[in-house]
Amino acid sequence: MAVAARTRSKRSTRENRRTAILEAAAQVFFEQGYAATSIDAIIERIGGSKRTIYNEFGSKEGIFTALVTENADAAVAALSVERFAARNLSEVLLEFGRRLLAIYMSPAVIGIYRSIMTEAPRFPKLAKAFYDKGPGRASDRLADVLEDAKARGEIQIGDCHLAADHFVGMLRDNLHLRVILGLRPPPSAAEAEAAVASTVNIFLYGIHGAKLPQRSKRGAQSGAMS
Amino acid sequence: MAVAARTRSKRSTRENRRTAILEAAAQVFFEQGYAATSIDAIIERIGGSKRTIYNEFGSKEGIFTALVTENADAAVAALSVERFAARNLSEVLLEFGRRLLAIYMSPAVIGIYRSIMTEAPRFPKLAKAFYDKGPGRASDRLADVLEDAKARGEIQIGDCHLAADHFVGMLRDNLHLRVILGLRPPPSAAEAEAAVASTVNIFLYGIHGAKLPQRSKRGAQSGAMS
DNA sequence: CAAGTAAGGTAACGTACCGTACCCGTCAAG
DNA sequence: CTTGACGGGTACGGTACGTTACCTTACTTG
């Protein structure tokens, strides 16, 4: 049936086929999990034959590995490309938190979380690669920022790595868990902004000296975009 | 059947059989995941026949459901039995954090996390029950404590539920994730105590006014058993 | 336009697994 | 001792899955 769009460059059709396979594989793998996913289920979504998949990825493990690594790379790219034009620590943390939360809540990362947890024993190298490139890298980068601030005497803290882990943990709290478990949809822009603001506030000042955030919990009317 | 007064020994053997099955099932389900686990694999660990399992649990879903609910109940019991004899907020948070982290790091809860993430779409009721009894309940209880402290004017904070989520998120940070992914063993007592202390410190005072914790990061020598 | 080649489609193979049926040994009840 | 119920062992039905052998098709190269 796909005779029409064949005359194009063979290169591009092959690329398109590959990405189409990966998109379909993402839907199935990330929703059903690795073991419960069948190659046929992927094929049903895009048509064609299993032969195409095996020509491109070699095996079921191959397609899952490619899926996780490429999605993780794409997701984490948003965090590592730019340098933060740091003015004050609060602004840096807010921007860092916004980007990190957006990554965590993206469908790709949610799907990777869902599937990699169970399959970590079967794919230890994949699990390590995902952690190192994702949460580990985020924590490392934040730790660097905190080390600088500590060296400048802006903050009083013992272990910057521990604190960085706490910060990313706060962002990835029960909200993230509920989304992963399918108990609620991803947060709206206003909810995300409120969560980031609250996280930064507590991280900087604690609940003792916290400046009251703008209480945008239920009334999503006040939230402005971006 | 319908014999009310069964023999003592028969009763106990049946109970023993059930718990033995659940223990073996925990090993397989929590390590391999639901879909990749076969009933035969469970039977191989304890001997016997599949017939026993199907008589007791009815189906594969039945044994998984029983496994998750019973383990979750047992784990969360440590948090809900006692009331906290609250003296000051810091002590309450420390004690709460110690218990919660111990629960999070227990093999049963680690296993539930590993398996429930992938299977949440297949077992939505189970996922909701796990969240409500586990992280949700923890957050709710902590939110109550924070509400009280807020009412007494001890802390300045907008949304206590949001803050409670942040606290449990800090406890369940990259350390928890690394354990789930099999990248490191569960923390030692000293490491856990340091993580809890750091969490409470940041939560109360932030990284600005944080009292320097006892820096027990790598040197696990200084940690004393609680 | 003709031959060659690489990719896509069909169908099958071997395997594994859930759930069940059947048979046997064991043990309590009468 | 007889009887009957229950757990264990084996095997099977039906099904689904990963992977591959074989064929067909369409594009590329002269």
Short mmCIF file of C-alpha atoms (C1' of nucleotides) in Angstrom, two decimals:
data_model
loop_
_atom_site.label_atom_id
_atom_site.label_comp_id
_atom_site.label_asym_id
_atom_site.label_seq_id
_atom_site.Cartn_x
_atom_site.Cartn_y
_atom_site.Cartn_z
CA MET A 1 0.00 0.00 0.00
CA ALA A 2 2.83 2.39 0.70
CA VAL A 3 3.80 2.57 -2.94
CA ALA A 4 3.14 6.26 -3.39
CA ALA A 5 5.84 7.84 -1.27
CA ARG A 6 8.54 5.44 -2.27
CA THR A 7 10.10 7.42 -5.10
CA ARG A 8 11.71 9.80 -2.68
CA SER A 9 15.27 9.31 -1.66
CA LYS A 10 15.71 5.89 -0.15
CA ARG A 11 17.68 7.48 2.60
CA SER A 12 14.82 9.60 3.84
CA THR A 13 12.22 6.87 3.69
CA ARG A 14 14.48 4.69 5.75
CA GLU A 15 14.90 7.45 8.28
CA ASN A 16 11.19 8.08 8.35
CA ARG A 17 10.52 4.40 8.79
CA ARG A 18 12.94 4.26 11.66
CA THR A 19 11.42 7.18 13.50
CA ALA A 20 7.93 5.88 12.81
CA ILE A 21 8.90 2.56 14.33
CA LEU A 22 10.40 4.27 17.34
CA GLU A 23 7.30 6.38 17.86
CA ALA A 24 5.04 3.36 17.71
CA ALA A 25 7.43 1.42 19.92
CA ALA A 26 7.36 4.25 22.44
CA GLN A 27 3.60 4.10 22.67
CA VAL A 28 3.57 0.37 23.28
CA PHE A 29 6.73 -0.12 25.33
CA PHE A 30 6.10 2.87 27.57
CA GLU A 31 2.52 1.94 28.25
CA GLN A 32 2.64 -1.83 28.47
CA GLY A 33 6.21 -2.37 29.57
CA TYR A 34 8.95 -4.31 27.89
CA ALA A 35 7.89 -7.86 28.61
CA ALA A 36 4.23 -7.33 27.79
CA THR A 37 5.03 -5.65 24.48
CA SER A 38 4.95 -7.73 21.34
CA ILE A 39 6.58 -6.85 18.08
CA ASP A 40 3.24 -7.47 16.43
CA ALA A 41 1.66 -4.78 18.59
CA ILE A 42 4.21 -2.28 17.30
CA ILE A 43 3.64 -3.34 13.72
CA GLU A 44 -0.12 -3.02 14.05
CA ARG A 45 0.28 0.68 14.76
CA ILE A 46 2.25 1.54 11.66
CA GLY A 47 1.57 -1.30 9.27
CA GLY A 48 4.25 -3.19 7.50
CA SER A 49 5.99 -6.29 8.61
CA LYS A 50 8.17 -7.47 11.43
CA ARG A 51 10.94 -7.93 8.92
CA THR A 52 11.43 -4.18 8.79
CA ILE A 53 12.01 -3.97 12.50
CA TYR A 54 14.44 -6.82 12.54
CA ASN A 55 16.35 -5.35 9.64
CA GLU A 56 16.69 -2.06 11.48
CA PHE A 57 17.09 -3.05 15.12
CA GLY A 58 18.03 -6.71 15.09
CA SER A 59 16.03 -7.80 18.09
CA LYS A 60 13.48 -6.77 20.67
CA GLU A 61 16.22 -5.72 23.03
CA GLY A 62 17.77 -3.68 20.27
CA ILE A 63 14.69 -1.62 19.62
CA PHE A 64 14.09 -1.04 23.31
CA THR A 65 17.65 0.04 23.88
CA ALA A 66 17.53 2.42 20.93
CA LEU A 67 14.21 3.77 22.14
CA VAL A 68 15.39 4.52 25.64
CA THR A 69 18.77 5.96 24.75
CA GLU A 70 17.54 8.21 21.97
CA ASN A 71 14.62 9.52 23.98
CA ALA A 72 16.82 10.10 26.99
CA ASP A 73 19.34 11.95 24.89
CA ALA A 74 16.66 14.12 23.35
CA ALA A 75 15.08 14.89 26.70
CA VAL A 76 18.27 15.75 28.47
CA ALA A 77 19.46 17.93 25.63
CA ALA A 78 17.25 20.73 26.90
CA LEU A 79 19.23 20.81 30.10
CA SER A 80 22.76 20.57 28.82
CA VAL A 81 22.92 22.75 25.75
CA GLU A 82 22.73 26.16 27.28
CA ARG A 83 24.72 27.61 30.07
CA PHE A 84 22.82 29.43 32.70
CA ALA A 85 23.49 33.13 32.59
CA ALA A 86 23.50 33.21 36.33
CA ARG A 87 22.50 36.42 37.98
CA ASN A 88 21.36 35.44 41.41
CA LEU A 89 20.96 31.97 42.85
CA SER A 90 17.20 32.21 43.14
CA GLU A 91 16.75 32.90 39.44
CA VAL A 92 19.13 30.12 38.51
CA LEU A 93 17.27 27.64 40.65
CA LEU A 94 13.92 28.71 39.27
CA GLU A 95 15.04 28.34 35.69
CA PHE A 96 16.79 25.07 36.40
CA GLY A 97 13.72 23.76 38.17
CA ARG A 98 11.39 24.76 35.36
CA ARG A 99 13.43 22.96 32.77
CA LEU A 100 13.99 19.91 34.91
CA LEU A 101 10.32 19.56 35.82
CA ALA A 102 9.33 19.95 32.19
CA ILE A 103 11.71 17.14 31.32
CA TYR A 104 10.45 14.93 34.11
CA MET A 105 6.86 15.43 33.06
CA SER A 106 7.42 14.90 29.37
CA PRO A 107 5.72 11.77 28.03
CA ALA A 108 9.03 10.32 26.91
CA VAL A 109 10.65 10.56 30.32
CA ILE A 110 7.51 9.38 32.09
CA GLY A 111 7.51 6.38 29.79
CA ILE A 112 11.17 5.67 30.37
CA TYR A 113 10.63 5.81 34.11
CA ARG A 114 7.72 3.44 33.85
CA SER A 115 9.57 0.87 31.84
CA ILE A 116 13.15 1.13 33.05
CA MET A 117 12.30 0.46 36.68
CA THR A 118 11.07 -3.03 36.01
CA GLU A 119 13.65 -3.80 33.38
CA ALA A 120 16.66 -2.48 35.26
CA PRO A 121 17.82 -5.99 36.23
CA ARG A 122 17.55 -7.11 32.62
CA PHE A 123 19.20 -3.97 31.19
CA PRO A 124 21.71 -2.83 33.81
CA LYS A 125 23.81 -0.88 31.34
CA LEU A 126 20.71 0.88 30.07
CA ALA A 127 19.62 1.72 33.60
CA LYS A 128 23.01 3.18 34.42
CA ALA A 129 23.14 5.13 31.18
CA PHE A 130 19.68 6.55 31.82
CA TYR A 131 20.54 7.59 35.35
CA ASP A 132 23.89 9.09 34.45
CA LYS A 133 22.51 11.11 31.59
CA GLY A 134 19.29 12.08 33.34
CA PRO A 135 18.89 12.51 37.09
CA GLY A 136 22.59 12.03 37.76
CA ARG A 137 23.66 14.70 35.34
CA ALA A 138 21.03 17.08 36.64
CA SER A 139 22.22 16.58 40.16
CA ASP A 140 25.85 17.01 39.17
CA ARG A 141 25.20 20.23 37.34
CA LEU A 142 23.20 21.62 40.22
CA ALA A 143 25.91 20.57 42.63
CA ASP A 144 28.38 22.62 40.63
CA VAL A 145 26.16 25.65 40.90
CA LEU A 146 25.83 25.14 44.62
CA GLU A 147 29.57 24.72 45.03
CA ASP A 148 30.12 28.07 43.36
CA ALA A 149 27.57 29.76 45.57
CA LYS A 150 29.10 28.12 48.59
CA ALA A 151 32.56 29.32 47.59
CA ARG A 152 31.17 32.84 47.30
CA GLY A 153 29.71 32.50 50.77
CA GLU A 154 26.12 32.89 49.62
CA ILE A 155 24.90 29.70 51.22
CA GLN A 156 25.73 27.62 54.24
CA ILE A 157 25.66 23.97 53.47
CA GLY A 158 27.67 20.85 54.08
CA ASP A 159 27.36 18.46 51.22
CA CYS A 160 26.41 20.10 47.95
CA HIS A 161 25.82 16.82 46.18
CA LEU A 162 23.43 15.71 48.86
CA ALA A 163 21.61 19.01 48.66
CA ALA A 164 21.41 18.79 44.88
CA ASP A 165 19.89 15.34 45.17
CA HIS A 166 17.35 16.76 47.57
CA PHE A 167 16.44 19.50 45.15
CA VAL A 168 15.82 17.18 42.23
CA GLY A 169 13.99 14.88 44.63
CA MET A 170 11.66 17.69 45.64
CA LEU A 171 10.86 18.38 42.02
CA ARG A 172 10.24 14.70 41.42
CA ASP A 173 7.97 14.26 44.40
CA ASN A 174 4.52 12.77 44.76
CA LEU A 175 3.30 14.85 41.85
CA HIS A 176 5.66 13.00 39.55
CA LEU A 177 4.75 9.70 41.14
CA ARG A 178 1.04 10.26 40.65
CA VAL A 179 1.58 11.05 37.00
CA ILE A 180 3.68 7.94 36.51
CA LEU A 181 1.06 5.81 38.20
CA GLY A 182 -1.62 7.30 35.99
CA LEU A 183 -3.50 8.77 38.94
CA ARG A 184 -3.53 12.26 37.50
CA PRO A 185 -2.59 14.05 34.30
CA PRO A 186 0.64 16.02 33.98
CA PRO A 187 0.51 19.39 35.68
CA SER A 188 -0.67 22.46 33.87
CA ALA A 189 1.74 25.30 33.30
CA ALA A 190 0.39 27.08 36.36
CA GLU A 191 0.67 24.03 38.54
CA ALA A 192 4.20 23.37 37.36
CA GLU A 193 5.23 26.95 38.04
CA ALA A 194 3.74 26.77 41.52
CA ALA A 195 5.56 23.52 42.24
CA VAL A 196 8.87 24.95 41.08
CA ALA A 197 8.39 28.14 43.04
CA SER A 198 7.53 26.23 46.16
CA THR A 199 10.49 23.92 45.72
CA VAL A 200 12.94 26.77 45.29
CA ASN A 201 11.45 28.64 48.20
CA ILE A 202 11.82 25.76 50.58
CA PHE A 203 15.23 24.87 49.25
CA LEU A 204 16.51 28.37 49.80
CA TYR A 205 14.79 29.44 52.96
CA GLY A 206 13.07 26.41 54.47
CA ILE A 207 9.61 26.47 55.90
CA HIS A 208 10.71 28.73 58.71
CA GLY A 209 11.83 31.71 56.76
CA ALA A 210 9.97 30.95 53.55
CA LYS A 211 8.54 33.91 51.78
CA LEU A 212 4.92 33.03 51.19
CA PRO A 213 4.47 31.82 47.64
CA GLN A 214 1.61 33.03 45.54
CA ARG A 215 -0.68 30.26 46.79
CA SER A 216 -1.77 29.24 43.31
CA LYS A 217 -2.95 25.80 44.32
CA ARG A 218 -6.51 25.22 43.24
CA GLY A 219 -7.43 28.43 41.53
CA ALA A 220 -5.64 27.95 38.22
CA GLN A 221 -7.07 31.23 37.04
CA SER A 222 -4.20 33.36 38.20
CA GLY A 223 -1.48 31.38 36.49
CA ALA A 224 0.22 33.06 33.59
CA MET A 225 1.86 31.12 30.84
CA SER A 226 5.62 30.55 30.80
CA MET B 1 -16.22 -29.83 52.65
CA ALA B 2 -18.05 -27.30 54.80
CA VAL B 3 -16.40 -28.83 57.81
CA ALA B 4 -16.09 -25.94 60.20
CA ALA B 5 -13.56 -27.34 62.60
CA ARG B 6 -10.57 -28.18 60.50
CA THR B 7 -7.64 -29.82 62.04
CA ARG B 8 -5.00 -27.65 63.55
CA SER B 9 -2.14 -28.94 61.50
CA LYS B 10 -3.98 -28.71 58.25
CA ARG B 11 -4.84 -25.14 58.97
CA SER B 12 -1.29 -24.16 59.73
CA THR B 13 0.19 -25.96 56.77
CA ARG B 14 -2.19 -24.12 54.54
CA GLU B 15 -1.15 -20.80 56.07
CA ASN B 16 2.49 -21.73 55.75
CA ARG B 17 1.97 -22.70 52.17
CA ARG B 18 0.34 -19.39 51.45
CA THR B 19 3.13 -17.33 52.97
CA ALA B 20 5.74 -19.51 51.28
CA ILE B 21 4.08 -18.88 47.96
CA LEU B 22 3.94 -15.17 48.60
CA GLU B 23 7.61 -15.06 49.56
CA ALA B 24 8.64 -16.90 46.44
CA ALA B 25 6.30 -14.77 44.37
CA ALA B 26 7.87 -11.65 45.83
CA GLN B 27 11.30 -12.74 44.75
CA VAL B 28 10.23 -13.41 41.20
CA PHE B 29 7.63 -10.69 40.64
CA PHE B 30 9.71 -7.95 42.25
CA GLU B 31 12.83 -8.84 40.34
CA GLN B 32 11.50 -9.80 36.94
CA GLY B 33 8.30 -7.82 36.81
CA TYR B 34 4.77 -9.04 36.41
CA ALA B 35 4.70 -9.86 32.72
CA ALA B 36 8.03 -11.65 32.69
CA THR B 37 7.14 -13.78 35.69
CA SER B 38 5.78 -17.26 35.10
CA ILE B 39 3.85 -19.30 37.58
CA ASP B 40 6.30 -22.09 36.94
CA ALA B 41 9.15 -19.87 38.07
CA ILE B 42 7.40 -19.37 41.40
CA ILE B 43 6.75 -23.06 41.77
CA GLU B 44 10.36 -23.92 41.06
CA ARG B 45 11.40 -21.98 44.13
CA ILE B 46 9.20 -23.81 46.59
CA GLY B 47 8.26 -27.04 44.89
CA GLY B 48 4.73 -28.24 44.62
CA SER B 49 2.36 -27.73 41.77
CA LYS B 50 0.62 -24.87 40.07
CA ARG B 51 -2.62 -26.33 41.31
CA THR B 52 -1.84 -25.08 44.80
CA ILE B 53 -1.40 -21.54 43.61
CA TYR B 54 -4.58 -21.56 41.58
CA ASN B 55 -6.52 -23.02 44.48
CA GLU B 56 -5.27 -20.26 46.76
CA PHE B 57 -5.13 -17.21 44.51
CA GLY B 58 -7.21 -18.08 41.49
CA SER B 59 -5.06 -16.45 38.84
CA LYS B 60 -1.81 -14.71 38.14
CA GLU B 61 -3.44 -11.36 38.74
CA GLY B 62 -4.79 -12.65 42.01
CA ILE B 63 -1.44 -13.59 43.43
CA PHE B 64 0.15 -10.33 42.29
CA THR B 65 -2.64 -8.30 43.83
CA ALA B 66 -2.38 -10.19 47.10
CA LEU B 67 1.37 -9.78 47.08
CA VAL B 68 1.32 -6.03 46.57
CA THR B 69 -1.50 -5.25 48.97
CA GLU B 70 -0.22 -7.39 51.81
CA ASN B 71 3.33 -6.15 51.50
CA ALA B 72 2.19 -2.56 51.27
CA ASP B 73 0.01 -2.96 54.33
CA ALA B 74 2.85 -4.52 56.29
CA ALA B 75 5.29 -1.80 55.25
CA VAL B 76 3.01 1.10 55.98
CA ALA B 77 2.01 -0.29 59.33
CA ALA B 78 5.24 1.05 60.81
CA LEU B 79 4.11 4.56 59.98
CA SER B 80 0.54 4.46 61.09
CA VAL B 81 0.50 2.51 64.32
CA GLU B 82 2.07 4.96 66.66
CA ARG B 83 1.28 8.56 67.16
CA PHE B 84 4.16 10.92 67.30
CA ALA B 85 4.68 12.27 70.76
CA ALA B 86 5.48 15.62 69.30
CA ARG B 87 7.83 17.81 71.24
CA ASN B 88 9.31 20.16 68.72
CA LEU B 89 8.88 20.15 64.99
CA SER B 90 12.47 19.26 64.28
CA GLU B 91 12.31 16.08 66.30
CA VAL B 92 9.02 15.09 64.74
CA LEU B 93 10.39 15.55 61.25
CA LEU B 94 13.53 13.61 62.06
CA GLU B 95 11.61 10.69 63.45
CA PHE B 96 9.08 10.79 60.64
CA GLY B 97 11.87 10.92 58.09
CA ARG B 98 13.74 8.01 59.64
CA ARG B 99 10.72 5.78 59.53
CA LEU B 100 9.67 6.83 56.09
CA LEU B 101 13.12 6.34 54.62
CA ALA B 102 13.39 2.92 56.22
CA ILE B 103 10.09 1.99 54.63
CA TYR B 104 11.12 3.32 51.24
CA MET B 105 14.37 1.39 51.34
CA SER B 106 12.88 -1.89 52.50
CA PRO B 107 13.12 -4.66 49.92
CA ALA B 108 9.37 -5.08 49.81
CA VAL B 109 8.69 -1.44 48.97
CA ILE B 110 11.58 -1.29 46.51
CA GLY B 111 10.10 -4.31 44.82
CA ILE B 112 6.62 -2.83 44.74
CA TYR B 113 7.97 0.34 43.22
CA ARG B 114 9.83 -1.62 40.59
CA SER B 115 6.83 -3.63 39.54
CA ILE B 116 3.88 -1.29 40.07
CA MET B 117 5.26 1.41 37.81
CA THR B 118 5.08 -0.70 34.71
CA GLU B 119 1.87 -2.43 35.68
CA ALA B 120 -0.03 0.66 36.75
CA PRO B 121 -2.06 0.79 33.51
CA ARG B 122 -2.97 -2.87 33.92
CA PHE B 123 -3.77 -2.58 37.63
CA PRO B 124 -5.13 0.93 38.12
CA LYS B 125 -6.94 0.07 41.32
CA LEU B 126 -3.81 -1.51 42.73
CA ALA B 127 -1.74 1.52 41.77
CA LYS B 128 -4.18 3.85 43.47
CA ALA B 129 -4.37 1.68 46.56
CA PHE B 130 -0.60 1.56 46.79
CA TYR B 131 -0.26 5.30 46.45
CA ASP B 132 -3.05 6.10 48.88
CA LYS B 133 -1.74 3.79 51.55
CA GLY B 134 1.91 4.61 50.97
CA PRO B 135 3.23 7.93 49.73
CA GLY B 136 -0.18 9.57 49.81
CA ARG B 137 -0.82 8.68 53.41
CA ALA B 138 2.67 9.75 54.42
CA SER B 139 2.16 13.09 52.76
CA ASP B 140 -1.25 13.55 54.33
CA ARG B 141 -0.01 12.80 57.80
CA LEU B 142 2.91 15.15 57.40
CA ALA B 143 0.60 17.82 56.05
CA ASP B 144 -1.46 17.54 59.22
CA VAL B 145 1.63 18.07 61.32
CA LEU B 146 2.57 21.08 59.25
CA GLU B 147 -0.92 22.52 59.50
CA ASP B 148 -0.70 22.35 63.27
CA ALA B 149 2.68 24.03 63.30
CA LYS B 150 1.39 26.66 60.94
CA ALA B 151 -1.61 27.30 63.12
CA ARG B 152 0.73 27.78 66.06
CA GLY B 153 2.74 30.24 64.01
CA GLU B 154 5.90 28.18 64.08
CA ILE B 155 6.34 28.13 60.33
CA GLN B 156 5.58 30.37 57.41
CA ILE B 157 4.27 28.44 54.51
CA GLY B 158 1.54 28.63 51.94
CA ASP B 159 0.42 25.19 50.95
CA CYS B 160 1.12 22.53 53.54
CA HIS B 161 0.22 19.67 51.26
CA LEU B 162 2.64 20.88 48.64
CA ALA B 163 5.35 21.22 51.26
CA ALA B 164 4.64 17.74 52.60
CA ASP B 165 4.98 16.33 49.10
CA HIS B 166 8.30 18.11 48.81
CA PHE B 167 9.50 16.57 52.04
CA VAL B 168 8.70 13.01 51.07
CA GLY B 169 10.16 13.78 47.65
CA MET B 170 13.43 14.84 49.23
CA LEU B 171 13.60 11.61 51.14
CA ARG B 172 12.84 9.67 48.00
CA ASP B 173 15.43 11.40 45.89
CA ASN B 174 18.22 10.13 43.68
CA LEU B 175 19.38 7.83 46.44
CA HIS B 176 16.10 5.95 46.27
CA LEU B 177 16.20 5.97 42.50
CA ARG B 178 19.68 4.51 42.39
CA VAL B 179 18.65 1.72 44.70
CA ILE B 180 15.59 0.93 42.61
CA LEU B 181 17.67 0.88 39.46
CA GLY B 182 20.12 -1.48 41.09
CA LEU B 183 22.99 1.00 40.77
CA ARG B 184 23.85 0.87 44.44
CA PRO B 185 22.88 -1.05 47.57
CA PRO B 186 20.49 0.39 50.13
CA PRO B 187 22.07 2.97 52.40
CA SER B 188 23.77 2.01 55.61
CA ALA B 189 22.36 3.23 58.88
CA ALA B 190 24.83 6.10 58.90
CA GLU B 191 24.06 7.10 55.36
CA ALA B 192 20.33 6.99 56.03
CA GLU B 193 20.70 9.10 59.13
CA ALA B 194 22.76 11.64 57.23
CA ALA B 195 20.20 11.79 54.45
CA VAL B 196 17.35 12.31 56.90
CA ALA B 197 19.26 14.96 58.84
CA SER B 198 20.11 16.83 55.68
CA THR B 199 16.54 16.62 54.45
CA VAL B 200 15.11 17.99 57.68
CA ASN B 201 17.72 20.69 57.83
CA ILE B 202 16.97 21.97 54.37
CA PHE B 203 13.25 21.60 54.85
CA LEU B 204 13.31 23.66 58.01
CA TYR B 205 15.92 26.26 57.28
CA GLY B 206 16.87 26.05 53.62
CA ILE B 207 20.39 26.23 52.31
CA HIS B 208 20.73 29.81 53.41
CA GLY B 209 20.23 29.45 57.08
CA ALA B 210 20.99 25.74 57.31
CA LYS B 211 22.90 24.70 60.36
CA LEU B 212 25.84 22.74 59.04
CA PRO B 213 25.06 19.05 59.38
CA GLN B 214 27.64 16.67 60.66
CA ARG B 215 29.06 16.09 57.21
CA SER B 216 28.96 12.30 57.55
CA LYS B 217 29.02 11.63 53.84
CA ARG B 218 31.81 9.26 52.98
CA GLY B 219 33.31 8.52 56.36
CA ALA B 220 30.72 6.08 57.65
CA GLN B 221 32.81 5.63 60.76
CA SER B 222 31.19 8.36 62.79
CA GLY B 223 27.65 7.12 62.48
CA ALA B 224 26.22 5.55 65.57
CA MET B 225 23.26 3.23 65.50
CA SER B 226 20.15 5.07 66.44
"C1'" DC C 1 14.52 -1.18 -20.92
"C1'" DA C 2 16.86 -5.35 -18.58
"C1'" DA C 3 19.21 -7.30 -14.89
"C1'" DG C 4 20.50 -7.13 -10.12
"C1'" DT C 5 19.77 -6.03 -5.41
"C1'" DA C 6 17.93 -4.74 -1.22
"C1'" DA C 7 13.96 -4.16 1.39
"C1'" DG C 8 9.08 -5.45 2.63
"C1'" DG C 9 5.56 -9.00 3.24
"C1'" DT C 10 3.91 -14.01 4.35
"C1'" DA C 11 4.00 -17.67 6.82
"C1'" DA C 12 5.96 -20.83 9.51
"C1'" DC C 13 8.87 -22.84 13.44
"C1'" DG C 14 10.04 -23.57 17.93
"C1'" DT C 15 9.17 -22.14 22.39
"C1'" DA C 16 6.97 -20.59 26.47
"C1'" DC C 17 3.20 -19.81 29.28
"C1'" DC C 18 -1.57 -19.65 31.58
"C1'" DG C 19 -4.81 -22.41 33.14
"C1'" DT C 20 -6.84 -27.11 33.55
"C1'" DA C 21 -7.48 -32.20 33.61
"C1'" DC C 22 -6.08 -36.44 35.33
"C1'" DC C 23 -3.79 -39.53 38.32
"C1'" DC C 24 -1.44 -40.65 42.49
"C1'" DG C 25 -0.10 -40.55 47.34
"C1'" DT C 26 -1.37 -38.95 52.05
"C1'" DC C 27 -4.03 -38.36 55.89
"C1'" DA C 28 -8.13 -37.50 58.70
"C1'" DA C 29 -12.80 -39.40 59.70
"C1'" DG C 30 -15.81 -43.16 60.59
"C1'" DC D 1 -9.64 -50.86 57.14
"C1'" DT D 2 -12.42 -48.14 54.12
"C1'" DT D 3 -13.58 -43.76 52.32
"C1'" DG D 4 -13.14 -39.46 50.69
"C1'" DA D 5 -11.03 -35.06 50.20
"C1'" DC D 6 -6.94 -32.47 49.17
"C1'" DG D 7 -2.13 -31.32 47.64
"C1'" DG D 8 1.58 -32.69 44.44
"C1'" DG D 9 3.22 -34.27 39.81
"C1'" DT D 10 2.66 -34.66 34.94
"C1'" DA D 11 0.83 -33.59 30.82
"C1'" DC D 12 -2.05 -31.15 27.69
"C1'" DG D 13 -4.98 -27.46 25.10
"C1'" DG D 14 -4.94 -23.30 23.33
"C1'" DT D 15 -2.60 -19.31 22.49
"C1'" DA D 16 0.82 -15.85 21.81
"C1'" DC D 17 5.42 -14.47 20.95
"C1'" DG D 18 10.36 -13.85 19.03
"C1'" DT D 19 12.75 -14.88 15.26
"C1'" DT D 20 13.74 -16.59 10.66
"C1'" DA D 21 13.28 -18.77 5.88
"C1'" DC D 22 11.25 -17.78 1.63
"C1'" DC D 23 9.03 -15.13 -1.71
"C1'" DT D 24 7.57 -10.74 -3.89
"C1'" DT D 25 8.19 -6.16 -5.10
"C1'" DA D 26 10.29 -1.97 -6.38
"C1'" DC D 27 14.19 0.81 -6.91
"C1'" DT D 28 18.93 1.34 -8.79
"C1'" DT D 29 22.38 0.83 -12.27
"C1'" DG D 30 23.93 0.24 -16.63
#
